[in-house]
Amino acid sequence: MASAQPRCRADACEICPAEATCDGVSDPVARPGYFRLGEDFPACLSPEACLGATCAPNHAGILCGVCTNRTWRTPAQRCAACAAPAVSALAMLAGFTIVLIVFVVMVRLTIKDGGKESSIDMMLLKIAINHFVITGTATKFPLRWGPTVTAMFDAMRVLSASSAGDGALSLDCVSSMAWLDSAVVMAVLPPLIVAVPFATMWRRPALRPVVLPISIMVPLLLVHPTVTTTALAPFTCREIGDHSYLEADFAWRCDDTAVVVARWLLGLPMLL
């Protein structure tokens, strides 16, 4: 077999790596599912992304992990087609509206007539939503979940409204720097959550004792898992060869200026 042939140089031959094929004359070529990185042949993020000598269509970059031609990276590390630009933009707006509706509903359910706090049922509902948000983020971990588990996580994210703008309608489809745009949005969101209730209720003394604190705390509790996940993105890197790459987007190295600035000016303040 071709893979059994040694790789030969000017005056010596070496054993062909198990992840490559050799013809005894030319340089080794990576097997499907592997990527040539200097003298090493690491496994690709998705076996289907690497065809050996080249990447699959719509895949490029290190480990064939960068999506091109208006595609987005799925939790299975494959590049899937985006929706039309107008549809993606409308989805962003719809996602924002859905999240806003969830905030308003949760605040209204938390406060009963007369400014009294809601029953234990509403507290359990908020705990359940936070649980869905946190558990749903597991699809972003670099693990190979089975289709059943992935579907369960996706359902949790839909039920918690934290999946708005994902999939073919994701931010990756409308921005070449989706990880940075997400960090900016999530950095601005908590101050807005605090500022809007203050601006609308501060001159209404009757609402300040109960309604104002709840109007701030409930949305903050709901967005906290998503904000934390987004804040960790600039810090989450993967060592590949001699460099470290941003897990959220392999087109960026972790020592790139934009990543370093986002890490300390956006990520760290959100974590604090």
mmCIF file of N, CA and C in Angstrom, residues 120-255:
data_model
loop_
_atom_site.group_PDB
_atom_site.id
_atom_site.type_symbol
_atom_site.label_atom_id
_atom_site.label_comp_id
_atom_site.label_asym_id
_atom_site.label_seq_id
_atom_site.Cartn_x
_atom_site.Cartn_y
_atom_site.Cartn_z
ATOM 1 N N ILE A 120 -43.561 30.801 44.933
ATOM 2 C CA ILE A 120 -42.408 29.928 44.730
ATOM 3 C C ILE A 120 -42.386 29.362 43.326
ATOM 4 N N ASP A 121 -43.562 29.254 42.686
ATOM 5 C CA ASP A 121 -43.613 28.717 41.327
ATOM 6 C C ASP A 121 -42.803 29.568 40.358
ATOM 7 N N MET A 122 -42.883 30.891 40.525
ATOM 8 C CA MET A 122 -42.144 31.772 39.629
ATOM 9 C C MET A 122 -40.642 31.671 39.868
ATOM 10 N N MET A 123 -40.259 31.482 41.123
ATOM 11 C CA MET A 123 -38.842 31.312 41.421
ATOM 12 C C MET A 123 -38.316 30.022 40.793
ATOM 13 N N LEU A 124 -39.111 28.961 40.848
ATOM 14 C CA LEU A 124 -38.699 27.705 40.229
ATOM 15 C C LEU A 124 -38.597 27.843 38.715
ATOM 16 N N LEU A 125 -39.499 28.640 38.130
ATOM 17 C CA LEU A 125 -39.450 28.863 36.692
ATOM 18 C C LEU A 125 -38.160 29.571 36.305
ATOM 19 N N LYS A 126 -37.753 30.574 37.077
ATOM 20 C CA LYS A 126 -36.510 31.286 36.779
ATOM 21 C C LYS A 126 -35.297 30.365 36.935
ATOM 22 N N ILE A 127 -35.327 29.507 37.943
ATOM 23 C CA ILE A 127 -34.231 28.550 38.128
ATOM 24 C C ILE A 127 -34.161 27.599 36.938
ATOM 25 N N ALA A 128 -35.328 27.155 36.458
ATOM 26 C CA ALA A 128 -35.358 26.238 35.322
ATOM 27 C C ALA A 128 -34.800 26.899 34.071
ATOM 28 N N ILE A 129 -35.161 28.160 33.841
ATOM 29 C CA ILE A 129 -34.668 28.861 32.659
ATOM 30 C C ILE A 129 -33.151 29.018 32.733
ATOM 31 N N ASN A 130 -32.639 29.386 33.903
ATOM 32 C CA ASN A 130 -31.186 29.498 34.050
ATOM 33 C C ASN A 130 -30.504 28.152 33.833
ATOM 34 N N HIS A 131 -31.127 27.091 34.310
ATOM 35 C CA HIS A 131 -30.572 25.755 34.104
ATOM 36 C C HIS A 131 -30.503 25.435 32.620
ATOM 37 N N PHE A 132 -31.561 25.762 31.883
ATOM 38 C CA PHE A 132 -31.578 25.504 30.439
ATOM 39 C C PHE A 132 -30.491 26.301 29.725
ATOM 40 N N VAL A 133 -30.316 27.562 30.149
ATOM 41 C CA VAL A 133 -29.292 28.406 29.519
ATOM 42 C C VAL A 133 -27.908 27.811 29.736
ATOM 43 N N ILE A 134 -27.602 27.434 30.986
ATOM 44 C CA ILE A 134 -26.276 26.921 31.310
ATOM 45 C C ILE A 134 -26.032 25.583 30.625
ATOM 46 N N THR A 135 -27.008 24.685 30.688
ATOM 47 C CA THR A 135 -26.834 23.371 30.086
ATOM 48 C C THR A 135 -26.738 23.462 28.572
ATOM 49 N N GLY A 136 -27.513 24.374 27.982
ATOM 50 C CA GLY A 136 -27.495 24.514 26.529
ATOM 51 C C GLY A 136 -26.162 24.959 25.984
ATOM 52 N N THR A 137 -25.373 25.660 26.794
ATOM 53 C CA THR A 137 -24.059 26.120 26.322
ATOM 54 C C THR A 137 -23.072 24.968 26.170
ATOM 55 N N ALA A 138 -23.429 23.781 26.632
ATOM 56 C CA ALA A 138 -22.524 22.636 26.514
ATOM 57 C C ALA A 138 -22.222 22.293 25.063
ATOM 58 N N THR A 139 -23.111 22.673 24.145
ATOM 59 C CA THR A 139 -22.868 22.389 22.728
ATOM 60 C C THR A 139 -21.672 23.178 22.200
ATOM 61 N N LYS A 140 -21.270 24.214 22.900
ATOM 62 C CA LYS A 140 -20.131 25.013 22.459
ATOM 63 C C LYS A 140 -18.801 24.423 22.897
ATOM 64 N N PHE A 141 -18.831 23.416 23.783
ATOM 65 C CA PHE A 141 -17.593 22.800 24.227
ATOM 66 C C PHE A 141 -17.031 21.928 23.104
ATOM 67 N N PRO A 142 -15.693 21.852 22.976
ATOM 68 C CA PRO A 142 -15.088 21.049 21.907
ATOM 69 C C PRO A 142 -15.149 19.557 22.203
ATOM 70 N N LEU A 143 -16.361 19.046 22.326
ATOM 71 C CA LEU A 143 -16.590 17.627 22.603
ATOM 72 C C LEU A 143 -17.500 17.054 21.526
ATOM 73 N N ARG A 144 -17.411 15.764 21.311
ATOM 74 C CA ARG A 144 -18.215 15.117 20.283
ATOM 75 C C ARG A 144 -19.484 14.544 20.916
ATOM 76 N N TRP A 145 -20.493 15.406 21.040
ATOM 77 C CA TRP A 145 -21.767 14.959 21.575
ATOM 78 C C TRP A 145 -22.501 14.124 20.528
ATOM 79 N N GLY A 146 -23.272 13.156 20.984
ATOM 80 C CA GLY A 146 -24.112 12.389 20.081
ATOM 81 C C GLY A 146 -25.294 13.221 19.611
ATOM 82 N N PRO A 147 -25.955 12.800 18.517
ATOM 83 C CA PRO A 147 -27.083 13.590 17.992
ATOM 84 C C PRO A 147 -28.226 13.740 18.971
ATOM 85 N N THR A 148 -28.489 12.718 19.783
ATOM 86 C CA THR A 148 -29.590 12.801 20.752
ATOM 87 C C THR A 148 -29.285 13.832 21.830
ATOM 88 N N VAL A 149 -28.045 13.805 22.348
ATOM 89 C CA VAL A 149 -27.652 14.753 23.392
ATOM 90 C C VAL A 149 -27.635 16.172 22.835
ATOM 91 N N THR A 150 -27.111 16.331 21.615
ATOM 92 C CA THR A 150 -27.091 17.651 20.988
ATOM 93 C C THR A 150 -28.495 18.202 20.810
ATOM 94 N N ALA A 151 -29.427 17.347 20.383
ATOM 95 C CA ALA A 151 -30.811 17.780 20.215
ATOM 96 C C ALA A 151 -31.410 18.210 21.553
ATOM 97 N N MET A 152 -31.073 17.501 22.633
ATOM 98 C CA MET A 152 -31.570 17.874 23.958
ATOM 99 C C MET A 152 -31.032 19.241 24.375
ATOM 100 N N PHE A 153 -29.724 19.458 24.157
ATOM 101 C CA PHE A 153 -29.136 20.751 24.496
ATOM 102 C C PHE A 153 -29.775 21.871 23.676
ATOM 103 N N ASP A 154 -29.976 21.627 22.387
ATOM 104 C CA ASP A 154 -30.594 22.641 21.529
ATOM 105 C C ASP A 154 -32.004 22.976 22.005
ATOM 106 N N ALA A 155 -32.755 21.956 22.423
ATOM 107 C CA ALA A 155 -34.112 22.196 22.924
ATOM 108 C C ALA A 155 -34.088 23.060 24.172
ATOM 109 N N MET A 156 -33.119 22.832 25.047
ATOM 110 C CA MET A 156 -32.997 23.641 26.261
ATOM 111 C C MET A 156 -32.688 25.094 25.917
ATOM 112 N N ARG A 157 -31.852 25.302 24.916
ATOM 113 C CA ARG A 157 -31.500 26.666 24.542
ATOM 114 C C ARG A 157 -32.691 27.381 23.907
ATOM 115 N N VAL A 158 -33.502 26.645 23.157
ATOM 116 C CA VAL A 158 -34.707 27.243 22.576
ATOM 117 C C VAL A 158 -35.693 27.622 23.678
ATOM 118 N N LEU A 159 -35.896 26.719 24.651
ATOM 119 C CA LEU A 159 -36.843 26.981 25.732
ATOM 120 C C LEU A 159 -36.413 28.170 26.591
ATOM 121 N N SER A 160 -35.106 28.412 26.661
ATOM 122 C CA SER A 160 -34.602 29.523 27.481
ATOM 123 C C SER A 160 -34.412 30.800 26.682
ATOM 124 N N ALA A 161 -34.733 30.764 25.381
ATOM 125 C CA ALA A 161 -34.574 31.923 24.485
ATOM 126 C C ALA A 161 -33.121 32.307 24.287
ATOM 127 N N SER A 162 -32.175 31.451 24.688
ATOM 128 C CA SER A 162 -30.758 31.769 24.516
ATOM 129 C C SER A 162 -30.234 31.311 23.166
ATOM 130 N N SER A 163 -31.085 30.668 22.358
ATOM 131 C CA SER A 163 -30.643 30.201 21.040
ATOM 132 C C SER A 163 -30.948 31.209 19.950
ATOM 133 N N ALA A 164 -31.548 32.348 20.305
ATOM 134 C CA ALA A 164 -31.884 33.335 19.278
ATOM 135 C C ALA A 164 -30.631 33.758 18.530
ATOM 136 N N GLY A 165 -30.704 33.689 17.208
ATOM 137 C CA GLY A 165 -29.565 34.070 16.393
ATOM 138 C C GLY A 165 -28.536 32.990 16.233
ATOM 139 N N ASP A 166 -28.920 31.731 16.451
ATOM 140 C CA ASP A 166 -27.998 30.629 16.248
ATOM 141 C C ASP A 166 -28.300 29.937 14.927
ATOM 142 N N GLY A 167 -27.486 28.918 14.632
ATOM 143 C CA GLY A 167 -27.720 28.118 13.444
ATOM 144 C C GLY A 167 -27.488 28.906 12.169
ATOM 145 N N ALA A 168 -28.312 28.609 11.148
ATOM 146 C CA ALA A 168 -28.168 29.272 9.857
ATOM 147 C C ALA A 168 -28.482 30.755 9.946
ATOM 148 N N LEU A 169 -29.034 31.187 11.088
ATOM 149 C CA LEU A 169 -29.349 32.598 11.296
ATOM 150 C C LEU A 169 -28.374 33.235 12.279
ATOM 151 N N SER A 170 -27.231 32.606 12.502
ATOM 152 C CA SER A 170 -26.310 33.050 13.536
ATOM 153 C C SER A 170 -25.588 34.330 13.153
ATOM 154 N N LEU A 171 -24.930 34.913 14.162
ATOM 155 C CA LEU A 171 -24.164 36.135 13.947
ATOM 156 C C LEU A 171 -22.995 35.888 13.003
ATOM 157 N N ASP A 172 -22.507 34.638 12.945
ATOM 158 C CA ASP A 172 -21.430 34.308 12.014
ATOM 159 C C ASP A 172 -21.831 34.595 10.572
ATOM 160 N N CYS A 173 -23.131 34.608 10.298
ATOM 161 C CA CYS A 173 -23.613 34.792 8.928
ATOM 162 C C CYS A 173 -23.711 36.263 8.530
ATOM 163 N N VAL A 174 -23.590 37.168 9.484
ATOM 164 C CA VAL A 174 -23.696 38.594 9.158
ATOM 165 C C VAL A 174 -22.451 39.363 9.559
ATOM 166 N N SER A 175 -21.459 38.672 10.133
ATOM 167 C CA SER A 175 -20.251 39.355 10.579
ATOM 168 C C SER A 175 -19.052 38.435 10.419
ATOM 169 N N SER A 176 -17.935 38.999 9.995
ATOM 170 C CA SER A 176 -16.697 38.230 9.896
ATOM 171 C C SER A 176 -15.955 38.175 11.227
ATOM 172 N N MET A 177 -16.442 38.912 12.225
ATOM 173 C CA MET A 177 -15.852 38.909 13.561
ATOM 174 C C MET A 177 -16.964 38.688 14.582
ATOM 175 N N ALA A 178 -17.700 37.583 14.421
ATOM 176 C CA ALA A 178 -18.871 37.337 15.261
ATOM 177 C C ALA A 178 -18.504 37.262 16.739
ATOM 178 N N TRP A 179 -17.357 36.656 17.051
ATOM 179 C CA TRP A 179 -16.968 36.524 18.454
ATOM 180 C C TRP A 179 -16.762 37.891 19.101
ATOM 181 N N LEU A 180 -16.199 38.853 18.338
ATOM 182 C CA LEU A 180 -15.972 40.193 18.874
ATOM 183 C C LEU A 180 -17.276 40.971 18.971
ATOM 184 N N ASP A 181 -18.124 40.858 17.960
ATOM 185 C CA ASP A 181 -19.423 41.536 18.003
ATOM 186 C C ASP A 181 -20.251 41.050 19.184
ATOM 187 N N SER A 182 -20.222 39.733 19.430
ATOM 188 C CA SER A 182 -20.959 39.181 20.570
ATOM 189 C C SER A 182 -20.425 39.732 21.882
ATOM 190 N N ALA A 183 -19.093 39.846 21.984
ATOM 191 C CA ALA A 183 -18.489 40.377 23.204
ATOM 192 C C ALA A 183 -18.908 41.817 23.442
ATOM 193 N N VAL A 184 -18.959 42.617 22.376
ATOM 194 C CA VAL A 184 -19.367 44.015 22.515
ATOM 195 C C VAL A 184 -20.813 44.103 22.983
ATOM 196 N N VAL A 185 -21.694 43.311 22.356
ATOM 197 C CA VAL A 185 -23.121 43.334 22.727
ATOM 198 C C VAL A 185 -23.298 42.916 24.177
ATOM 199 N N MET A 186 -22.634 41.834 24.578
ATOM 200 C CA MET A 186 -22.803 41.328 25.948
ATOM 201 C C MET A 186 -22.164 42.260 26.982
ATOM 202 N N ALA A 187 -21.140 43.015 26.580
ATOM 203 C CA ALA A 187 -20.531 43.975 27.500
ATOM 204 C C ALA A 187 -21.450 45.164 27.740
ATOM 205 N N VAL A 188 -22.212 45.537 26.724
ATOM 206 C CA VAL A 188 -23.122 46.691 26.833
ATOM 207 C C VAL A 188 -24.434 46.310 27.506
ATOM 208 N N LEU A 189 -24.853 45.039 27.366
ATOM 209 C CA LEU A 189 -26.180 44.627 27.838
ATOM 210 C C LEU A 189 -26.397 44.810 29.347
ATOM 211 N N PRO A 190 -25.508 44.345 30.232
ATOM 212 C CA PRO A 190 -25.761 44.534 31.669
ATOM 213 C C PRO A 190 -25.927 45.993 32.092
ATOM 214 N N PRO A 191 -25.061 46.940 31.628
ATOM 215 C CA PRO A 191 -25.316 48.343 31.991
ATOM 216 C C PRO A 191 -26.671 48.851 31.496
ATOM 217 N N LEU A 192 -27.094 48.395 30.321
ATOM 218 C CA LEU A 192 -28.408 48.802 29.823
ATOM 219 C C LEU A 192 -29.523 48.257 30.702
ATOM 220 N N ILE A 193 -29.357 47.018 31.144
ATOM 221 C CA ILE A 193 -30.379 46.409 32.000
ATOM 222 C C ILE A 193 -30.535 47.206 33.291
ATOM 223 N N VAL A 194 -29.434 47.752 33.783
ATOM 224 C CA VAL A 194 -29.501 48.565 35.003
ATOM 225 C C VAL A 194 -30.017 49.965 34.693
ATOM 226 N N ALA A 195 -29.577 50.552 33.590
ATOM 227 C CA ALA A 195 -29.902 51.949 33.294
ATOM 228 C C ALA A 195 -31.363 52.154 32.916
ATOM 229 N N VAL A 196 -31.922 51.247 32.127
ATOM 230 C CA VAL A 196 -33.298 51.450 31.643
ATOM 231 C C VAL A 196 -34.302 51.472 32.787
ATOM 232 N N PRO A 197 -34.322 50.517 33.718
ATOM 233 C CA PRO A 197 -35.271 50.613 34.836
ATOM 234 C C PRO A 197 -35.062 51.867 35.685
ATOM 235 N N PHE A 198 -33.795 52.238 35.905
ATOM 236 C CA PHE A 198 -33.542 53.453 36.678
ATOM 237 C C PHE A 198 -34.139 54.666 35.971
ATOM 238 N N ALA A 199 -33.927 54.756 34.676
ATOM 239 C CA ALA A 199 -34.415 55.918 33.934
ATOM 240 C C ALA A 199 -35.936 55.982 33.906
ATOM 241 N N THR A 200 -36.598 54.826 33.887
ATOM 242 C CA THR A 200 -38.059 54.810 33.764
ATOM 243 C C THR A 200 -38.786 54.829 35.107
ATOM 244 N N MET A 201 -38.114 54.427 36.196
ATOM 245 C CA MET A 201 -38.813 54.283 37.479
ATOM 246 C C MET A 201 -38.281 55.188 38.583
ATOM 247 N N TRP A 202 -37.156 55.847 38.359
ATOM 248 C CA TRP A 202 -36.548 56.586 39.466
ATOM 249 C C TRP A 202 -37.447 57.701 39.976
ATOM 250 N N ARG A 203 -38.216 58.320 39.120
ATOM 251 C CA ARG A 203 -39.099 59.404 39.527
ATOM 252 C C ARG A 203 -40.458 58.912 40.018
ATOM 253 N N ARG A 204 -40.603 57.618 40.173
ATOM 254 C CA ARG A 204 -41.858 57.043 40.688
ATOM 255 C C ARG A 204 -41.547 56.332 41.996
ATOM 256 N N PRO A 205 -41.579 57.061 43.104
ATOM 257 C CA PRO A 205 -41.167 56.496 44.400
ATOM 258 C C PRO A 205 -41.902 55.220 44.782
ATOM 259 N N ALA A 206 -43.147 55.086 44.354
ATOM 260 C CA ALA A 206 -43.927 53.906 44.740
ATOM 261 C C ALA A 206 -43.339 52.617 44.148
ATOM 262 N N LEU A 207 -42.618 52.740 43.052
ATOM 263 C CA LEU A 207 -42.076 51.548 42.388
ATOM 264 C C LEU A 207 -40.675 51.196 42.854
ATOM 265 N N ARG A 208 -40.006 52.151 43.490
ATOM 266 C CA ARG A 208 -38.604 51.946 43.803
ATOM 267 C C ARG A 208 -38.323 50.831 44.809
ATOM 268 N N PRO A 209 -39.117 50.658 45.855
ATOM 269 C CA PRO A 209 -38.757 49.654 46.868
ATOM 270 C C PRO A 209 -38.695 48.227 46.338
ATOM 271 N N VAL A 210 -39.622 47.829 45.478
ATOM 272 C CA VAL A 210 -39.702 46.434 45.035
ATOM 273 C C VAL A 210 -39.540 46.299 43.523
ATOM 274 N N VAL A 211 -40.306 47.087 42.779
ATOM 275 C CA VAL A 211 -40.349 46.917 41.329
ATOM 276 C C VAL A 211 -38.992 47.217 40.698
ATOM 277 N N LEU A 212 -38.331 48.285 41.115
ATOM 278 C CA LEU A 212 -37.052 48.656 40.520
ATOM 279 C C LEU A 212 -35.988 47.590 40.742
ATOM 280 N N PRO A 213 -35.764 47.122 41.983
ATOM 281 C CA PRO A 213 -34.741 46.078 42.159
ATOM 282 C C PRO A 213 -35.044 44.805 41.380
ATOM 283 N N ILE A 214 -36.325 44.397 41.357
ATOM 284 C CA ILE A 214 -36.675 43.165 40.645
ATOM 285 C C ILE A 214 -36.507 43.342 39.143
ATOM 286 N N SER A 215 -36.842 44.532 38.637
ATOM 287 C CA SER A 215 -36.704 44.797 37.205
ATOM 288 C C SER A 215 -35.249 44.742 36.766
ATOM 289 N N ILE A 216 -34.337 44.944 37.703
ATOM 290 C CA ILE A 216 -32.910 44.862 37.388
ATOM 291 C C ILE A 216 -32.374 43.449 37.621
ATOM 292 N N MET A 217 -32.718 42.856 38.759
ATOM 293 C CA MET A 217 -32.127 41.585 39.143
ATOM 294 C C MET A 217 -32.579 40.431 38.271
ATOM 295 N N VAL A 218 -33.862 40.383 37.920
ATOM 296 C CA VAL A 218 -34.362 39.254 37.123
ATOM 297 C C VAL A 218 -33.678 39.181 35.758
ATOM 298 N N PRO A 219 -33.636 40.285 34.968
ATOM 299 C CA PRO A 219 -32.905 40.201 33.693
ATOM 300 C C PRO A 219 -31.419 39.890 33.867
ATOM 301 N N LEU A 220 -30.792 40.448 34.912
ATOM 302 C CA LEU A 220 -29.371 40.162 35.120
ATOM 303 C C LEU A 220 -29.137 38.677 35.396
ATOM 304 N N LEU A 221 -30.030 38.073 36.180
ATOM 305 C CA LEU A 221 -29.908 36.643 36.466
ATOM 306 C C LEU A 221 -30.084 35.813 35.194
ATOM 307 N N LEU A 222 -30.989 36.240 34.326
ATOM 308 C CA LEU A 222 -31.260 35.487 33.108
ATOM 309 C C LEU A 222 -30.115 35.578 32.106
ATOM 310 N N VAL A 223 -29.472 36.746 32.016
ATOM 311 C CA VAL A 223 -28.407 36.908 31.014
ATOM 312 C C VAL A 223 -27.040 36.503 31.550
ATOM 313 N N HIS A 224 -26.941 36.290 32.859
ATOM 314 C CA HIS A 224 -25.637 36.013 33.456
ATOM 315 C C HIS A 224 -24.908 34.832 32.808
ATOM 316 N N PRO A 225 -25.545 33.667 32.592
ATOM 317 C CA PRO A 225 -24.808 32.557 31.966
ATOM 318 C C PRO A 225 -24.306 32.896 30.562
ATOM 319 N N THR A 226 -25.145 33.569 29.773
ATOM 320 C CA THR A 226 -24.745 33.921 28.408
ATOM 321 C C THR A 226 -23.616 34.938 28.420
ATOM 322 N N VAL A 227 -23.699 35.926 29.304
ATOM 323 C CA VAL A 227 -22.638 36.932 29.407
ATOM 324 C C VAL A 227 -21.317 36.278 29.809
ATOM 325 N N THR A 228 -21.386 35.356 30.767
ATOM 326 C CA THR A 228 -20.171 34.688 31.220
ATOM 327 C C THR A 228 -19.548 33.856 30.107
ATOM 328 N N THR A 229 -20.385 33.114 29.366
ATOM 329 C CA THR A 229 -19.879 32.307 28.256
ATOM 330 C C THR A 229 -19.207 33.181 27.206
ATOM 331 N N THR A 230 -19.836 34.313 26.887
ATOM 332 C CA THR A 230 -19.273 35.224 25.891
ATOM 333 C C THR A 230 -17.982 35.857 26.398
ATOM 334 N N ALA A 231 -17.939 36.181 27.687
ATOM 335 C CA ALA A 231 -16.745 36.793 28.256
ATOM 336 C C ALA A 231 -15.546 35.855 28.209
ATOM 337 N N LEU A 232 -15.791 34.552 28.291
ATOM 338 C CA LEU A 232 -14.690 33.583 28.283
ATOM 339 C C LEU A 232 -14.146 33.322 26.881
ATOM 340 N N ALA A 233 -14.900 33.718 25.851
ATOM 341 C CA ALA A 233 -14.485 33.413 24.474
ATOM 342 C C ALA A 233 -13.089 33.941 24.134
ATOM 343 N N PRO A 234 -12.740 35.205 24.461
ATOM 344 C CA PRO A 234 -11.385 35.675 24.116
ATOM 345 C C PRO A 234 -10.277 34.976 24.902
ATOM 346 N N PHE A 235 -10.640 34.294 26.001
ATOM 347 C CA PHE A 235 -9.641 33.603 26.819
ATOM 348 C C PHE A 235 -9.492 32.131 26.413
ATOM 349 N N THR A 236 -10.449 31.618 25.638
ATOM 350 C CA THR A 236 -10.484 30.195 25.322
ATOM 351 C C THR A 236 -9.705 29.932 24.040
ATOM 352 N N CYS A 237 -8.547 29.328 24.190
ATOM 353 C CA CYS A 237 -7.659 29.101 23.056
ATOM 354 C C CYS A 237 -7.293 27.621 22.964
ATOM 355 N N ARG A 238 -6.809 27.240 21.791
ATOM 356 C CA ARG A 238 -6.370 25.864 21.584
ATOM 357 C C ARG A 238 -4.970 25.877 20.972
ATOM 358 N N GLU A 239 -4.086 25.097 21.600
ATOM 359 C CA GLU A 239 -2.717 24.994 21.095
ATOM 360 C C GLU A 239 -2.695 24.063 19.885
ATOM 361 N N ILE A 240 -2.252 24.589 18.756
ATOM 362 C CA ILE A 240 -2.121 23.792 17.535
ATOM 363 C C ILE A 240 -0.745 24.075 16.959
ATOM 364 N N GLY A 241 0.113 23.093 16.999
ATOM 365 C CA GLY A 241 1.480 23.315 16.536
ATOM 366 C C GLY A 241 2.206 24.304 17.426
ATOM 367 N N ASP A 242 2.784 25.318 16.839
ATOM 368 C CA ASP A 242 3.565 26.304 17.589
ATOM 369 C C ASP A 242 2.750 27.521 18.002
ATOM 370 N N HIS A 243 1.462 27.537 17.702
ATOM 371 C CA HIS A 243 0.649 28.712 17.984
ATOM 372 C C HIS A 243 -0.634 28.324 18.720
ATOM 373 N N SER A 244 -1.258 29.343 19.276
ATOM 374 C CA SER A 244 -2.522 29.175 19.988
ATOM 375 C C SER A 244 -3.605 29.917 19.226
ATOM 376 N N TYR A 245 -4.717 29.236 18.961
ATOM 377 C CA TYR A 245 -5.789 29.800 18.147
ATOM 378 C C TYR A 245 -7.063 29.956 18.970
ATOM 379 N N LEU A 246 -7.832 30.986 18.607
ATOM 380 C CA LEU A 246 -9.078 31.270 19.300
ATOM 381 C C LEU A 246 -10.079 30.158 19.022
ATOM 382 N N GLU A 247 -10.597 29.559 20.054
ATOM 383 C CA GLU A 247 -11.542 28.452 19.888
ATOM 384 C C GLU A 247 -12.803 28.889 19.154
ATOM 385 N N ALA A 248 -13.233 30.119 19.369
ATOM 386 C CA ALA A 248 -14.455 30.600 18.731
ATOM 387 C C ALA A 248 -14.290 30.824 17.235
ATOM 388 N N ASP A 249 -13.058 31.065 16.794
ATOM 389 C CA ASP A 249 -12.815 31.341 15.378
ATOM 390 C C ASP A 249 -11.336 31.085 15.088
ATOM 391 N N PHE A 250 -11.054 29.981 14.401
ATOM 392 C CA PHE A 250 -9.669 29.599 14.155
ATOM 393 C C PHE A 250 -8.966 30.501 13.158
ATOM 394 N N ALA A 251 -9.661 31.472 12.614
ATOM 395 C CA ALA A 251 -9.005 32.452 11.749
ATOM 396 C C ALA A 251 -8.166 33.422 12.571
ATOM 397 N N TRP A 252 -8.336 33.405 13.899
ATOM 398 C CA TRP A 252 -7.641 34.345 14.776
ATOM 399 C C TRP A 252 -6.705 33.597 15.709
ATOM 400 N N ARG A 253 -5.474 34.134 15.835
ATOM 401 C CA ARG A 253 -4.557 33.615 16.832
ATOM 402 C C ARG A 253 -4.754 34.367 18.139
ATOM 403 N N CYS A 254 -4.461 33.719 19.233
ATOM 404 C CA CYS A 254 -4.728 34.320 20.540
ATOM 405 C C CYS A 254 -3.780 35.459 20.888
ATOM 406 N N ASP A 255 -2.715 35.620 20.117
ATOM 407 C CA ASP A 255 -1.832 36.756 20.352
ATOM 408 C C ASP A 255 -2.085 37.893 19.372
#
